[in-house]
Amino acid sequence: MPIPASWSPRLLSLLRIVAGLGFLQHGVSKYFGVPPFPAPLTPLLYVAGALELVGGALILIGLFTRPVAFVLSGMSAVAYFMVHAPKSFFPAQNMGEAAMLYCFVFLYLAAAGAGPWSIDAMRARS
């Protein structure tokens, strides 16, 4: 039995929450070493880590979702093309699958919004 279409708004919220948690984890790894980040931090990685921490937290709670998701989508595209694409054309080989997926998940969230389980939705109701 397929999932009813009436669940779409809640699944949008769930997608946002899971993507926010995953992205937040990347920032926690860079800044707090949990789990340990495998490379020394450069100035560009400090900026990426800050965007992952702050942006991931905002996406997680659903606050300013559209503009934050748009910025994070761009950041993920830059990460893919700067770090992963030079290694190989194929995402499975260049280890860029996560960056590629985050880019398009965040682009979708920038267009679709946060969903009903979000601070954005609470603010819109009041």
Tab-separated table of C-alpha atoms in Angstrom:
chain	number	residue	atom	x	y	z
A	1	MET	CA	0.000	0.000	0.000
A	2	PRO	CA	1.471	3.375	-0.941
A	3	ILE	CA	1.904	6.160	1.594
A	4	PRO	CA	-1.146	8.463	1.464
A	5	ALA	CA	-0.562	11.871	-0.113
A	6	SER	CA	-1.935	13.472	3.056
A	7	TRP	CA	1.339	12.510	4.773
A	8	SER	CA	3.425	14.658	2.387
A	9	PRO	CA	3.672	17.733	4.649
A	10	ARG	CA	4.812	15.643	7.634
A	11	LEU	CA	7.313	13.739	5.507
A	12	LEU	CA	8.668	17.085	4.281
A	13	SER	CA	9.237	18.029	7.928
A	14	LEU	CA	10.887	14.672	8.571
A	15	LEU	CA	13.198	15.121	5.557
A	16	ARG	CA	14.171	18.574	6.867
A	17	ILE	CA	14.839	17.270	10.389
A	18	VAL	CA	16.988	14.355	9.217
A	19	ALA	CA	18.940	16.536	6.757
A	20	GLY	CA	19.485	19.151	9.477
A	21	LEU	CA	20.761	16.539	11.929
A	22	GLY	CA	23.122	15.085	9.339
A	23	PHE	CA	24.470	18.480	8.331
A	24	LEU	CA	24.833	19.575	11.950
A	25	GLN	CA	26.940	16.463	12.586
A	26	HIS	CA	29.432	17.590	9.938
A	27	GLY	CA	29.906	20.898	11.763
A	28	VAL	CA	30.206	19.188	15.152
A	29	SER	CA	32.906	16.961	13.670
A	30	LYS	CA	34.892	19.935	12.383
A	31	TYR	CA	34.616	22.093	15.509
A	32	PHE	CA	34.431	19.568	18.343
A	33	GLY	CA	36.043	16.463	16.864
A	34	VAL	CA	33.063	14.169	17.466
A	35	PRO	CA	33.610	12.077	15.427
A	36	PRO	CA	37.159	13.201	14.635
A	37	PHE	CA	37.474	15.173	11.411
A	38	PRO	CA	40.103	13.434	9.244
A	39	ALA	CA	41.966	16.527	7.986
A	40	PRO	CA	43.492	19.679	9.466
A	41	LEU	CA	41.111	22.634	9.404
A	42	THR	CA	41.859	25.348	6.883
A	43	PRO	CA	40.168	28.765	6.929
A	44	LEU	CA	37.709	27.524	4.303
A	45	LEU	CA	36.843	24.496	6.459
A	46	TYR	CA	36.221	26.774	9.447
A	47	VAL	CA	33.684	28.695	7.358
A	48	ALA	CA	32.126	25.440	6.133
A	49	GLY	CA	31.958	24.154	9.719
A	50	ALA	CA	30.251	27.338	10.897
A	51	LEU	CA	27.671	27.073	8.114
A	52	GLU	CA	27.136	23.407	8.954
A	53	LEU	CA	26.701	24.112	12.675
A	54	VAL	CA	24.475	27.167	12.443
A	55	GLY	CA	22.709	26.220	9.222
A	56	GLY	CA	22.198	22.624	10.315
A	57	ALA	CA	20.678	23.767	13.612
A	58	LEU	CA	18.358	26.249	11.865
A	59	ILE	CA	17.264	23.604	9.353
A	60	LEU	CA	16.736	21.110	12.177
A	61	ILE	CA	14.320	23.387	14.050
A	62	GLY	CA	12.821	24.835	10.873
A	63	LEU	CA	13.700	28.489	11.390
A	64	PHE	CA	14.339	30.676	8.308
A	65	THR	CA	14.295	27.428	6.343
A	66	ARG	CA	14.009	28.786	2.812
A	67	PRO	CA	16.921	31.260	2.857
A	68	VAL	CA	19.138	29.010	5.006
A	69	ALA	CA	18.477	26.005	2.768
A	70	PHE	CA	19.313	28.091	-0.311
A	71	VAL	CA	22.681	29.113	1.181
A	72	LEU	CA	23.438	25.545	2.285
A	73	SER	CA	22.540	24.212	-1.151
A	74	GLY	CA	25.099	26.564	-2.680
A	75	MET	CA	27.679	25.632	-0.060
A	76	SER	CA	27.161	21.943	-0.802
A	77	ALA	CA	27.543	22.548	-4.549
A	78	VAL	CA	30.791	24.434	-3.937
A	79	ALA	CA	32.016	21.611	-1.681
A	80	TYR	CA	31.233	19.069	-4.376
A	81	PHE	CA	32.975	20.929	-7.189
A	82	MET	CA	35.981	22.093	-5.149
A	83	VAL	CA	36.699	18.956	-3.128
A	84	HIS	CA	35.105	15.950	-4.799
A	85	ALA	CA	34.720	16.524	-8.558
A	86	PRO	CA	38.461	17.060	-9.189
A	87	LYS	CA	39.112	13.506	-7.926
A	88	SER	CA	36.751	11.801	-10.385
A	89	PHE	CA	33.653	12.408	-12.478
A	90	PHE	CA	31.707	9.722	-10.591
A	91	PRO	CA	30.228	10.647	-7.162
A	92	ALA	CA	30.527	7.077	-5.865
A	93	GLN	CA	34.245	7.175	-6.641
A	94	ASN	CA	35.042	10.753	-5.575
A	95	MET	CA	33.182	10.367	-2.231
A	96	GLY	CA	30.916	13.284	-3.119
A	97	GLU	CA	27.545	11.586	-2.864
A	98	ALA	CA	26.666	13.271	0.434
A	99	ALA	CA	27.559	16.755	-0.843
A	100	MET	CA	25.568	16.152	-4.022
A	101	LEU	CA	22.512	14.892	-2.123
A	102	TYR	CA	22.650	17.708	0.463
A	103	CYS	CA	22.807	20.211	-2.394
A	104	PHE	CA	19.557	18.970	-3.910
A	105	VAL	CA	17.757	18.248	-0.638
A	106	PHE	CA	18.471	21.818	0.485
A	107	LEU	CA	17.461	23.187	-2.918
A	108	TYR	CA	14.146	21.339	-2.517
A	109	LEU	CA	13.691	22.728	1.015
A	110	ALA	CA	14.412	26.239	-0.290
A	111	ALA	CA	11.488	25.806	-2.680
A	112	ALA	CA	9.121	23.716	-0.533
A	113	GLY	CA	9.673	25.298	2.881
A	114	ALA	CA	9.968	23.676	6.287
A	115	GLY	CA	6.733	21.725	6.589
A	116	PRO	CA	4.255	21.772	9.470
A	117	TRP	CA	6.616	20.619	12.227
A	118	SER	CA	8.759	23.757	12.282
A	119	ILE	CA	9.208	27.116	13.918
A	120	ASP	CA	8.503	28.703	10.516
A	121	ALA	CA	5.046	27.056	10.523
A	122	MET	CA	4.418	28.153	14.117
A	123	ARG	CA	5.348	31.734	13.220
A	124	ALA	CA	3.060	31.673	10.173
A	125	ARG	CA	0.093	30.501	12.284
A	126	SER	CA	0.448	33.310	14.817
